Each structure stands twice: as structure tokens, then as C-alpha cells.
Amino acid sequence: MRSKINTFRAFFLLLGLFCFLSINTQGEEVAKDAGHTATNDGEHEKFNAGKFIIDHVTDKYEWHLWGSHEDPTSIPLPIILYSKEKGLNVFSSARFEHGKASCNGYKLTHDGHIEAEDNAEFYDFSITKTTSEILLACFLLLWVFLTVAKSYTRRTGLAPKGLQSFIEPVILFVRDDIAKASIGEKHYARFVPFLLTAFFFIFVNNLLGLIPIFPGGANVTGNIAVTFTLAFIVLIITLFIGNKHYWGHILWMPGVPAWVKIFLLTPIEIIGVFQRPFVLMIRLFANIAAGHIVILSFVCLIFVFGSSSDLGGWLFSPISMAFALFMNAMELLVAFLQAYVFTLLTAMYFGACVEEPHHKERH
Amino acid sequence: MNTFGIILMSPLLSPSYGLIVWTLLAFLTILIILKKFAWKPILEALKERENSIQNALDAAEKAKKEMASLNASNEKILQDARMERDLLFKEAREMKDSIIAEAKTKAVVEAERLITAAREIINNEKMAAITEIKNQVATLSIEIAEKILKSELSNDEKQKTLVKSLLEDVKLN
């Protein structure tokens, strides 16, 4: 299993690298293009794949359904802003008119950020596309698991049925193969609720992200703020649950000369405490974002070819779609795999924190 | 701007704190709700079911073991009974043999005693009979002698003859 995960990781790192390189070249074009589109407004706009992809994988203040960048059909989302001078401002993102209008002294910039017109400092707690996707995922999770929980209490001791039998193997998988296997028989039970929640939260958001149309499609787990939050929670938990044995090994590793500890081991171990959740954050973010970018890249290829000649676009579309389809299938696997890897590594960190000293110290 | 700068400045890599706050809120809320209303009953029900299955398996195993031990003890009882029976048979046979032997010796002794007694009785009877016969013979002899004497000495002639014969027999040497 481990070697398989490593192979996948290597594969996706390569893909991610490829995508970043392609964004880079496109990014330079964006810079060139900015002037280009401004001067030739009436002309047929050149398709910009990099901008298109970044637009699709980053957060938005509205839920874009279809239509051009300037006049799209989209679902407006609530904007919640707070500044010391103006207080709390809550209004619909439709009032920005896709960047053409300003509202309550705030305006939407060209690259999709909100700015105060007087450049004052403000806090942005808007329900963005990603936030609303998270809320949707939460409602989904609540609905599914409260239903399942109800059927457990209603049919005590009976064999699982329906949704329950669909969910149960996954719950057992998380409990037995992730929690029990990495934390150990004695301590695992108190971490199972967190691990289950994290697993299903990531898994459902991964899956929702793969749906290209309205209720899905937001790049939640490929957003670094989301993975940061999850990793941050893991960090806080590991800081609080670590036992004497764990901290002893981090701060003053037994059996090593003092100068090695002071100059080498203790700094490294302390970095390690933060580096592990940091890696959790990057891994989930990079895997999911890369997956979205690769699929979008294949779709974009059609329009890149189409922008030189219509025939080219039509001819390339079946090839592109085949690749996109393959990647989508792959992403289904990755959706599960990344939820699994995140949960498994979290469980292993917890396991290290609560591990009992099973060998006698040498001194 | 170099490649590294573009990657770092990319909107992909700049987390927005609004989203962090909302994610934190959403995640902690569902963590608390699910922990209380979903994971607790689900995990408890699973545990309970596993326990009941384990108990059932244990009970079956125990019953199997009991059955086996019961069989074993049955076998042992049967074995014991068989041994007991064999012992009894053996004892009975020995007893029979000893009784027969004893009876035989007793019979021999009794027979001998009887024979001896009989012999004694016979002897006594014989002696008695002989004595009786002797007495009878004596009586008879006396009676005969008496009768003969009476007839012999019935007249003088005869008496003289007798004396004469007797005298003849007596040799005066």
C-alpha cells in the first residue's frame, strides 16, 4: 500500500510540476494580454488558458454558471466585510456587477479581489464559492450521517441496510485500519470521531470538487486556506495530546550527547512538529489542485487548438475529452486516496503523541 | 517576475483568512454535531454488534468444548463401566472357581469322613453281629449239647458206651 501511495505521489508531483510550468508560461501571457484585451475590446478575444484555469481553481465571490467573464450568468453570494471605520457591511455580490460597480465603498478588482476604495484596512468574511461549497458539504455530511446514525439506533443489533451498509465498511475502515492500526488499541477510541469527521469532510469535498456543474465544482480541498485549517487543527491537537514520553523525545532525546541535542536534534524535532502538519496541508492542497488543473488543462487544449482554427478544436476535442475522462476517473481514486492519506498520517501523528514508552530507558 | 515569484504570488498559494475562519467554524461545528449525534451512536452500535457476535461465537465455542468434554467424559464413563464389568466378571469367575474348588475339597473331606464313619459303623455292626452270632452259636451249641447230652444220657447203656468211648480216648500214658 505504501509503495502504491508513493508512486501516486511521485506521479502527481510530476503532473503538478508540469502544470505550474504551464501556468508560468501562460502567466507571462496574462501580463502581455492585459494590455492586449484593453486596447482591442471589439476584437475576438484570444483564449487564455492559464487565466481560465486559475479562474476555475481559485475562490470567487459568485458562483459562475455560464457566460463570458464580463457578462456571466452566476449565482451571487453574500459579501460580509468588516472595517473599523465603516463597521459591518453585508450585501450581495451581484451589486458589484462583476467588477463594473462599487458598493458601500468597496470594489471588485480585475483579478477578483475586493478592495476598499479609500484603501482602508478591512476584514473579509464573505461567503465565497468555496465557503458555500463547504457549507453544502457539511449539510450533506450531517444529512447522511444523522440518517445513518438514526438507522443504527432504530435497528440495534441488526445487519446494516441501505445507506447504512454503504457507509459502514468505510467507518470500519477508518476505525480499524487507520485509527486502531496507527494509534494502538489503548488510545485509539478517543480519536476516532475526529478521524472519521476529517476523512469524510475531505472525501466529500474532494468528490464535490469533481462535479463540474453547479452544486459542485468548487476547488475546496485544493484551496490552501482549507487544507491549512485542517492541518492547523491537527497541529493543535498534537500539541495538546502529546504525553511526557513524546515531548521528552522531542526536547531532550535520551541516549544522545547534550551538544548534539542542543544544536541538532531538538531544533530538528521542533521543526518536525510543525513540518508534519505543514506537509499534510501541502500534500492535500497540491494533489487536489493539480488534479483540477490537469483536467482543466485538457479541456483548455480544445480551445487553444480552436483559437488557431475551428477545425483544429473540433478534431482535438475527442482526444482531449478522452484524456480528461481518464483524469476524472483517476481523480475519483485520488479523492479517496488523499482523504485516506490525510487521515492515516494524522492518526500516525496522534499515535506518536500518545505512544507509551514500551522499552526501558537506558539510563 | 521570475518563476518562483509567480508561483508564490499565485492566488492558489495565498490563503484567505475569511475562508480559514469559515472552514474552521464549519469543520468544528460538524465535528461536534457528528461526534455527539452520529459517531457516538454509530460506533456504540458497531461495538455492541461486534460484542454480541463475539459473545455468540464464544458461546458456540464454549458449547463445542463442553460437548467435546461431555463426549470425552461419556467415553471415560463407558470405559470405566467396561473395566468395572471386566473386573466383576473376573472376580465372579475367580469366586466361582474358588467356590467350586472349595466345594470339591469339602466334598472330598465329607465323603472321606462319611466313608470312615460308615466303615466304623459297619465294623461295629459287624462286630456286634459277630458277637451276636457267637452268642447265638454258643447258646445253640449249649442247647444242642444239652439236647445231645439228654439224648445220649437217656439210658444207662448209652451212658456206659459213652464212658467207655471216652475212656478209650483217654490214653494213659
Coordinates of C-alpha atoms in Angstrom, one line a residue:
Chain A
M1 CA 0.0 0.0 0.0
R2 CA 2.8 2.4 1.0
S3 CA 4.7 1.9 -2.3
K4 CA 1.5 2.5 -4.3
I5 CA 0.9 5.8 -2.4
N6 CA 4.4 6.8 -3.1
T7 CA 4.1 6.0 -6.8
F8 CA 0.9 8.1 -7.0
R9 CA 2.6 10.9 -5.1
A10 CA 5.5 10.9 -7.5
F11 CA 3.1 10.9 -10.4
F12 CA 1.1 13.8 -9.2
L13 CA 4.1 15.8 -8.2
L14 CA 5.3 15.4 -11.8
L15 CA 1.9 16.5 -13.1
G16 CA 1.8 19.4 -10.7
L17 CA 5.2 20.5 -11.8
F18 CA 4.1 20.3 -15.4
C19 CA 1.1 22.4 -14.6
F20 CA 3.0 25.0 -12.7
L21 CA 5.4 25.3 -15.6
S22 CA 2.5 25.7 -18.0
I23 CA 0.9 28.3 -15.7
N24 CA 4.1 30.2 -15.7
T25 CA 4.3 30.5 -19.4
Q26 CA 0.6 31.3 -19.5
G27 CA 1.1 33.8 -16.7
E28 CA 3.6 35.8 -18.7
E29 CA 1.0 35.8 -21.4
V30 CA -1.5 37.1 -18.9
A31 CA 0.8 40.1 -18.4
K32 CA 1.0 40.7 -22.1
D33 CA -2.7 40.0 -22.5
A34 CA -3.9 42.6 -20.0
G35 CA -2.9 45.4 -22.3
H36 CA -3.9 43.5 -25.4
T37 CA -7.6 43.0 -24.3
A38 CA -7.8 46.6 -23.1
T39 CA -6.8 48.0 -26.4
N40 CA -8.7 45.6 -28.8
D41 CA -12.0 45.4 -27.0
G42 CA -14.1 44.8 -30.0
E43 CA -11.9 42.1 -31.5
H44 CA -12.3 38.3 -30.9
E45 CA -10.6 37.8 -27.6
K46 CA -7.7 35.4 -27.6
F47 CA -8.2 32.4 -25.4
N48 CA -6.0 32.5 -22.3
A49 CA -5.7 29.0 -20.8
G50 CA -3.7 30.0 -17.8
K51 CA -6.1 32.7 -16.7
F52 CA -9.1 30.4 -17.4
I53 CA -7.6 27.6 -15.2
I54 CA -6.6 29.9 -12.4
D55 CA -10.1 31.4 -12.5
H56 CA -11.6 28.0 -12.1
V57 CA -9.4 26.7 -9.3
T58 CA -9.4 29.8 -7.1
D59 CA -12.1 31.2 -4.9
K60 CA -14.8 33.5 -6.2
Y61 CA -17.4 35.9 -4.8
E62 CA -20.1 34.5 -7.0
W63 CA -20.9 31.0 -8.3
H64 CA -20.3 31.2 -12.0
L65 CA -22.7 29.1 -14.1
W66 CA -22.1 30.0 -17.7
G67 CA -21.4 33.0 -19.9
S68 CA -18.4 35.3 -20.6
H69 CA -16.2 36.8 -18.0
E70 CA -17.8 40.2 -18.4
D71 CA -21.4 39.2 -18.5
P72 CA -21.8 35.8 -16.9
T73 CA -24.9 34.0 -15.6
S74 CA -24.0 33.4 -12.0
I75 CA -25.4 32.9 -8.5
P76 CA -24.5 35.9 -6.3
L77 CA -23.1 35.1 -2.9
P78 CA -23.2 37.2 0.3
I79 CA -20.3 39.6 0.8
I80 CA -19.5 40.1 4.5
L81 CA -17.0 42.8 5.2
Y82 CA -15.9 44.5 8.4
S83 CA -13.8 47.6 8.9
K84 CA -13.3 49.8 11.9
E85 CA -14.5 52.9 10.1
K86 CA -17.4 51.5 8.2
G87 CA -18.5 48.7 10.5
L88 CA -20.1 45.6 9.2
N89 CA -21.2 45.5 5.6
V90 CA -23.3 42.7 4.3
F91 CA -24.5 42.8 0.7
S92 CA -25.0 40.6 -2.3
S93 CA -22.0 40.1 -4.7
A94 CA -24.4 40.9 -7.5
R95 CA -24.1 44.6 -6.6
F96 CA -20.5 44.6 -7.8
E97 CA -22.0 43.8 -11.3
H98 CA -18.9 41.6 -12.0
G99 CA -16.4 44.4 -11.2
K100 CA -18.2 47.2 -13.1
A101 CA -19.8 48.8 -10.0
S102 CA -18.7 49.5 -6.4
C103 CA -20.8 49.1 -3.3
N104 CA -20.5 50.7 0.1
G105 CA -17.1 52.0 -0.8
Y106 CA -15.7 48.6 -1.8
K107 CA -14.9 47.5 -5.3
L108 CA -14.0 44.2 -7.1
T109 CA -10.6 44.3 -8.8
H110 CA -9.9 42.8 -12.2
D111 CA -8.3 39.7 -10.7
G112 CA -11.3 39.1 -8.4
H113 CA -10.2 40.6 -5.1
I114 CA -12.2 43.1 -3.0
E115 CA -10.6 46.4 -2.3
A116 CA -11.7 49.4 -0.3
E117 CA -11.9 52.5 -2.5
D118 CA -10.1 54.5 0.2
N119 CA -7.5 51.7 0.7
A120 CA -8.6 51.3 4.3
E121 CA -8.0 48.1 6.1
F122 CA -10.9 45.7 6.4
Y123 CA -11.7 42.1 7.2
D124 CA -13.3 39.9 4.6
F125 CA -15.6 37.1 5.9
S126 CA -17.6 36.7 2.7
I127 CA -19.5 33.5 1.9
T128 CA -17.4 32.7 -1.2
K129 CA -17.9 29.9 -3.6
T130 CA -15.6 27.7 -1.6
T131 CA -17.3 28.6 1.7
S132 CA -20.7 27.8 0.3
E133 CA -19.4 24.5 -1.1
I134 CA -18.0 23.7 2.4
L135 CA -21.4 24.5 3.9
L136 CA -23.1 22.3 1.3
A137 CA -20.7 19.5 2.1
C138 CA -21.4 20.0 5.8
F139 CA -25.2 19.7 5.2
L140 CA -24.6 16.7 3.1
L141 CA -22.4 15.1 5.8
L142 CA -24.9 15.9 8.5
W143 CA -27.8 14.6 6.5
V144 CA -26.0 11.3 5.5
F145 CA -24.6 10.6 8.9
L146 CA -27.5 11.6 11.1
T147 CA -29.7 9.4 8.8
V148 CA -27.2 6.6 9.2
A149 CA -27.0 7.1 13.0
K150 CA -30.7 7.0 13.2
S151 CA -30.9 3.7 11.4
Y152 CA -28.3 2.4 13.8
T153 CA -30.3 3.3 16.8
R154 CA -33.6 2.2 15.2
R155 CA -32.2 -1.2 14.1
T156 CA -29.9 -2.0 17.0
G157 CA -28.1 -5.3 16.6
L158 CA -29.5 -5.9 13.1
A159 CA -27.4 -6.2 9.9
P160 CA -26.9 -2.9 8.1
K161 CA -29.2 -1.9 5.4
G162 CA -29.3 0.6 2.5
L163 CA -27.2 3.8 3.1
Q164 CA -26.0 2.3 6.4
S165 CA -24.4 -0.7 4.7
F166 CA -22.8 1.6 2.1
I167 CA -21.2 3.7 4.9
E168 CA -20.4 1.1 7.4
P169 CA -17.4 -0.5 5.7
V170 CA -15.8 3.0 5.3
I171 CA -16.4 3.7 9.0
L172 CA -15.0 0.4 10.0
F173 CA -12.0 1.0 7.6
V174 CA -11.3 4.3 9.3
R175 CA -11.7 2.9 12.8
D176 CA -9.8 -0.4 12.3
D177 CA -7.3 0.2 9.5
I178 CA -6.5 3.8 10.2
A179 CA -7.2 4.6 13.9
K180 CA -6.6 1.3 15.6
A181 CA -3.7 0.3 13.4
S182 CA -1.7 3.6 13.8
I183 CA -2.7 4.7 17.3
G184 CA -3.0 1.4 19.1
E185 CA -5.7 -0.5 21.0
K186 CA -5.4 1.6 24.1
H187 CA -5.8 5.2 22.9
Y188 CA -7.5 4.9 19.5
A189 CA -11.1 5.3 20.6
R190 CA -11.0 9.0 21.6
F191 CA -9.6 10.0 18.2
V192 CA -12.0 8.0 16.0
P193 CA -14.7 10.8 15.9
F194 CA -12.1 13.4 14.7
L195 CA -10.5 11.0 12.2
L196 CA -14.0 10.0 10.8
T197 CA -15.0 13.6 10.5
A198 CA -11.7 14.6 8.8
F199 CA -11.9 11.7 6.5
F200 CA -15.5 12.2 5.3
F201 CA -15.1 16.0 5.2
I202 CA -12.1 15.7 2.9
F203 CA -13.6 12.9 0.9
V204 CA -17.0 14.6 0.3
N205 CA -15.3 17.9 -0.6
N206 CA -12.9 16.1 -3.0
L207 CA -15.9 14.4 -4.7
L208 CA -18.0 17.6 -4.8
G209 CA -15.0 19.3 -6.5
L210 CA -15.1 16.7 -9.3
I211 CA -18.7 17.6 -10.2
P212 CA -18.3 20.1 -13.0
I213 CA -21.7 21.7 -12.7
F214 CA -23.4 24.0 -10.2
P215 CA -23.8 22.2 -6.8
G216 CA -20.2 21.0 -7.1
G217 CA -17.1 22.2 -8.9
A218 CA -15.6 24.4 -6.2
N219 CA -12.0 23.6 -5.5
V220 CA -12.4 23.2 -1.8
T221 CA -9.7 20.7 -0.7
G222 CA -7.4 22.2 -3.4
N223 CA -7.6 25.6 -1.6
I224 CA -4.7 26.2 0.6
A225 CA -6.8 28.0 3.2
V226 CA -8.9 24.9 3.7
T227 CA -6.0 22.5 3.9
F228 CA -4.3 25.0 6.2
T229 CA -7.2 25.0 8.6
L230 CA -7.4 21.2 8.7
A231 CA -3.7 20.8 9.2
F232 CA -3.8 23.6 11.8
I233 CA -6.4 21.7 13.8
V234 CA -4.2 18.6 13.6
L235 CA -1.3 20.6 14.9
I236 CA -3.3 22.0 17.8
I237 CA -4.5 18.5 18.7
T238 CA -0.9 17.1 18.6
L239 CA 0.3 19.9 20.8
F240 CA -2.3 19.2 23.4
I241 CA -2.3 15.4 23.5
G242 CA 1.4 14.8 23.5
N243 CA 2.4 12.8 26.6
K244 CA 5.6 13.1 28.6
H245 CA 7.3 10.4 26.6
Y246 CA 6.6 12.2 23.3
W247 CA 7.8 15.6 24.5
G248 CA 10.8 14.0 26.2
H249 CA 11.9 12.5 22.9
I250 CA 11.4 15.8 21.1
L251 CA 13.0 18.2 23.5
W252 CA 15.7 16.0 25.1
M253 CA 16.2 12.8 23.2
P254 CA 17.6 10.2 25.6
G255 CA 20.8 8.5 24.7
V256 CA 22.4 11.3 22.7
P257 CA 25.2 13.7 23.7
A258 CA 24.0 17.0 25.0
W259 CA 25.6 19.2 22.4
V260 CA 24.0 17.1 19.6
K261 CA 20.7 17.6 21.2
I262 CA 21.1 21.4 21.7
F263 CA 22.5 22.1 18.2
L264 CA 20.9 19.4 16.1
L265 CA 18.2 17.1 17.4
T266 CA 16.0 19.4 19.4
P267 CA 15.8 22.1 16.7
I268 CA 15.1 19.5 14.1
E269 CA 12.4 17.8 16.2
I270 CA 10.8 21.1 17.0
I271 CA 10.7 21.9 13.3
G272 CA 9.3 18.4 12.7
V273 CA 6.4 19.1 15.0
F274 CA 5.3 21.9 12.7
Q275 CA 6.6 20.4 9.5
R276 CA 4.4 17.4 9.7
P277 CA 1.0 19.3 9.6
F278 CA 2.6 21.6 7.1
V279 CA 3.2 18.6 4.8
L280 CA -0.3 17.5 5.4
M281 CA -1.5 20.9 4.2
I282 CA 0.7 21.0 1.1
R283 CA 0.0 17.4 0.1
L284 CA -3.8 17.6 0.1
F285 CA -3.8 21.0 -1.5
A286 CA -1.2 20.1 -4.2
N287 CA -2.9 16.8 -5.1
I288 CA -6.4 18.1 -5.5
A289 CA -5.4 21.4 -7.1
A290 CA -3.1 19.6 -9.5
G291 CA -5.9 17.2 -10.4
H292 CA -8.3 20.1 -11.1
I293 CA -5.6 21.9 -13.1
V294 CA -4.8 18.8 -15.2
I295 CA -8.4 18.2 -16.1
L296 CA -9.0 21.8 -16.9
S297 CA -5.8 21.8 -19.0
F298 CA -7.1 19.0 -21.1
V299 CA -10.4 20.9 -21.6
C300 CA -8.4 24.1 -22.4
L301 CA -6.4 22.3 -25.1
I302 CA -9.6 22.2 -27.2
F303 CA -9.9 25.9 -27.1
V304 CA -6.2 26.5 -27.5
F305 CA -6.4 24.5 -30.7
G306 CA -9.7 26.1 -31.6
S307 CA -8.3 29.6 -31.3
S308 CA -5.9 28.9 -34.2
S309 CA -8.5 27.2 -36.3
D310 CA -12.1 25.9 -35.6
L311 CA -11.3 22.6 -37.3
G312 CA -8.4 22.1 -35.0
G313 CA -10.6 22.5 -32.0
W314 CA -13.2 20.1 -33.3
L315 CA -10.6 17.5 -34.3
F316 CA -8.7 17.7 -31.0
S317 CA -11.8 17.6 -28.7
P318 CA -12.3 13.7 -28.7
I319 CA -8.6 13.2 -27.8
S320 CA -8.8 15.9 -25.1
M321 CA -12.1 14.5 -23.7
A322 CA -10.6 11.0 -23.6
F323 CA -7.7 12.3 -21.5
A324 CA -10.0 14.4 -19.3
L325 CA -12.2 11.4 -18.8
F326 CA -9.2 9.3 -17.8
M327 CA -8.1 12.0 -15.4
N328 CA -11.5 12.3 -13.9
A329 CA -11.5 8.6 -13.2
M330 CA -8.1 9.0 -11.7
E331 CA -9.3 11.9 -9.6
L332 CA -12.1 9.7 -8.2
L333 CA -9.4 7.4 -6.9
V334 CA -7.3 10.4 -5.7
A335 CA -10.3 11.8 -3.9
F336 CA -10.4 8.6 -1.8
L337 CA -6.7 8.2 -1.6
Q338 CA -6.0 11.7 -0.4
A339 CA -8.7 11.6 2.3
Y340 CA -7.2 8.2 3.3
V341 CA -3.6 9.5 3.4
F342 CA -4.5 12.7 5.3
T343 CA -6.4 10.7 7.9
L344 CA -3.8 8.0 8.1
L345 CA -0.9 10.4 8.6
T346 CA -3.0 12.4 11.2
A347 CA -3.6 9.1 13.0
M348 CA 0.1 8.3 12.9
Y349 CA 1.0 11.7 14.4
F350 CA -1.6 11.1 17.1
G351 CA -0.2 7.7 17.6
A352 CA 3.3 9.1 18.1
C353 CA 1.9 11.6 20.6
V354 CA 0.2 9.1 22.8
E355 CA 2.6 6.2 22.4
E356 CA 3.6 4.6 25.7
P357 CA 7.3 4.0 26.4
H358 CA 7.4 0.4 25.6
H359 CA 11.2 0.0 26.1
K360 CA 13.1 0.6 29.2
E361 CA 15.2 3.8 29.0
R362 CA 18.9 3.0 29.0
H363 CA 19.7 5.5 31.8
Chain B
M1 CA 8.9 38.5 -12.1
N2 CA 10.7 35.1 -12.0
T3 CA 9.0 31.7 -12.0
F4 CA 9.4 31.3 -8.2
G5 CA 7.8 34.7 -7.6
I6 CA 4.9 34.0 -9.8
I7 CA 4.2 30.7 -8.1
L8 CA 4.4 32.3 -4.7
M9 CA 2.2 35.2 -5.7
S10 CA -0.2 32.9 -7.4
P11 CA -3.7 33.2 -5.9
L12 CA -3.5 29.5 -5.5
L13 CA -0.9 29.8 -2.7
S14 CA -2.3 32.8 -0.9
P15 CA -4.8 31.6 1.8
S16 CA -7.6 34.0 2.6
Y17 CA -8.3 34.3 6.3
G18 CA -12.1 34.6 5.7
L19 CA -12.1 31.1 4.2
I20 CA -9.9 29.9 7.1
V21 CA -12.4 31.2 9.6
W22 CA -15.4 29.7 7.8
T23 CA -13.6 26.4 7.3
L24 CA -12.7 26.3 11.0
L25 CA -16.2 27.1 12.0
A26 CA -17.8 24.6 9.6
F27 CA -15.4 21.8 10.4
L28 CA -15.6 22.3 14.2
T29 CA -19.4 22.5 14.0
I30 CA -19.8 19.3 12.1
L31 CA -17.2 17.7 14.3
I32 CA -19.2 18.5 17.4
I33 CA -22.6 17.6 15.9
L34 CA -21.4 14.4 14.2
K35 CA -19.4 13.4 17.3
K36 CA -22.4 13.7 19.5
F37 CA -25.3 12.6 17.2
A38 CA -23.6 10.4 14.6
W39 CA -20.3 8.9 15.6
K40 CA -21.3 8.1 19.2
P41 CA -24.4 6.1 18.3
I42 CA -22.8 4.5 15.2
L43 CA -19.6 3.5 17.0
E44 CA -21.6 2.3 20.0
A45 CA -23.9 0.2 17.8
L46 CA -21.0 -1.2 15.9
K47 CA -19.2 -2.1 19.2
E48 CA -22.4 -3.6 20.6
R49 CA -23.0 -5.7 17.5
E50 CA -19.4 -6.8 17.4
N51 CA -19.6 -7.7 21.1
S52 CA -22.8 -9.7 20.5
I53 CA -21.3 -11.5 17.6
Q54 CA -18.2 -12.2 19.6
N55 CA -20.3 -13.4 22.5
A56 CA -22.3 -15.7 20.2
L57 CA -19.1 -17.1 18.8
D58 CA -17.6 -17.5 22.2
A59 CA -20.8 -19.3 23.4
A60 CA -20.7 -21.6 20.4
E61 CA -17.1 -22.3 21.0
K62 CA -17.8 -23.0 24.7
A63 CA -20.8 -25.2 23.8
K64 CA -18.5 -27.1 21.4
K65 CA -15.9 -27.5 24.0
E66 CA -18.5 -28.7 26.6
M67 CA -19.8 -31.1 24.0
A68 CA -16.4 -32.4 23.4
S69 CA -15.7 -32.7 27.1
L70 CA -19.1 -34.3 27.6
N71 CA -18.2 -36.8 24.9
A72 CA -14.9 -37.4 26.5
S73 CA -16.4 -37.9 29.9
N74 CA -19.0 -40.2 28.3
E75 CA -16.3 -42.2 26.8
K76 CA -14.5 -42.3 30.1
I77 CA -17.6 -43.5 31.9
L78 CA -18.1 -46.1 29.3
Q79 CA -14.5 -47.2 29.6
D80 CA -14.8 -47.3 33.4
A81 CA -18.0 -49.3 33.1
R82 CA -16.4 -51.7 30.8
M83 CA -13.4 -52.1 33.1
E84 CA -15.8 -52.5 36.1
R85 CA -17.7 -55.1 34.2
D86 CA -14.5 -56.9 33.3
L87 CA -13.4 -56.8 36.9
L88 CA -16.7 -58.1 38.1
F89 CA -16.6 -60.9 35.5
K90 CA -13.1 -61.7 36.6
E91 CA -14.0 -61.6 40.3
A92 CA -17.1 -63.7 39.6
R93 CA -15.0 -66.2 37.7
E94 CA -12.5 -66.4 40.5
M95 CA -15.2 -66.7 43.0
K96 CA -16.9 -69.4 41.1
D97 CA -13.6 -71.3 40.7
S98 CA -12.8 -70.9 44.3
I99 CA -16.3 -72.0 45.4
I100 CA -16.1 -75.0 43.1
A101 CA -12.6 -75.8 44.4
E102 CA -13.7 -75.4 48.0
A103 CA -16.8 -77.4 47.4
K104 CA -14.8 -80.1 45.9
T105 CA -12.3 -80.3 48.8
K106 CA -15.2 -80.1 51.2
A107 CA -17.0 -82.9 49.4
V108 CA -13.9 -85.0 49.3
V109 CA -13.3 -84.4 53.1
E110 CA -17.0 -85.1 53.8
A111 CA -17.0 -88.2 51.7
E112 CA -14.0 -89.4 53.4
R113 CA -15.5 -88.7 56.8
L114 CA -18.7 -90.4 55.7
I115 CA -16.8 -93.3 54.4
T116 CA -14.8 -93.6 57.6
A117 CA -17.9 -93.2 59.7
A118 CA -19.6 -95.8 57.6
R119 CA -16.7 -98.1 57.8
E120 CA -16.7 -97.7 61.5
I121 CA -20.4 -98.3 61.8
I122 CA -20.1 -101.3 59.6
N123 CA -17.2 -102.5 61.6
N124 CA -19.2 -102.0 64.8
E125 CA -22.2 -103.6 63.3
K126 CA -20.1 -106.4 62.1
M127 CA -18.5 -106.9 65.5
A128 CA -21.9 -106.7 67.1
A129 CA -23.3 -109.2 64.6
I130 CA -20.3 -111.5 65.1
T131 CA -20.7 -111.3 68.9
E132 CA -24.4 -111.9 68.5
I133 CA -23.7 -114.8 66.2
K134 CA -21.1 -116.0 68.6
N135 CA -23.6 -115.8 71.4
Q136 CA -26.2 -117.4 69.4
V137 CA -23.8 -120.1 68.3
A138 CA -22.8 -120.6 72.0
T139 CA -26.4 -120.8 73.1
L140 CA -27.3 -123.1 70.2
S141 CA -24.3 -125.2 70.9
I142 CA -25.2 -125.4 74.6
E143 CA -28.8 -126.2 73.6
I144 CA -27.6 -128.8 71.1
A145 CA -25.2 -130.2 73.6
E146 CA -27.8 -130.3 76.2
K147 CA -30.1 -132.0 73.7
I148 CA -27.4 -134.4 72.7
L149 CA -26.4 -135.0 76.2
K150 CA -30.0 -135.5 77.2
S151 CA -30.5 -138.0 74.3
E152 CA -27.1 -139.7 74.9
L153 CA -27.6 -140.0 78.6
S154 CA -31.2 -141.0 78.3
N155 CA -30.4 -144.7 79.3
D156 CA -27.7 -146.5 81.0
E157 CA -26.5 -148.4 78.1
K158 CA -25.7 -145.3 76.3
Q159 CA -24.0 -143.8 79.3
K160 CA -21.8 -146.8 79.6
T161 CA -20.9 -146.7 75.9
L162 CA -20.0 -143.2 76.2
V163 CA -17.9 -143.7 79.2
K164 CA -16.3 -146.5 77.5
S165 CA -15.5 -144.5 74.4
L166 CA -14.3 -141.7 76.4
L167 CA -12.2 -143.9 78.4
E168 CA -10.9 -145.4 75.2
D169 CA -9.9 -142.0 74.0
V170 CA -8.0 -141.3 77.2
K171 CA -4.7 -142.8 76.8
L172 CA -3.0 -143.4 79.9
N173 CA 0.4 -142.5 79.1

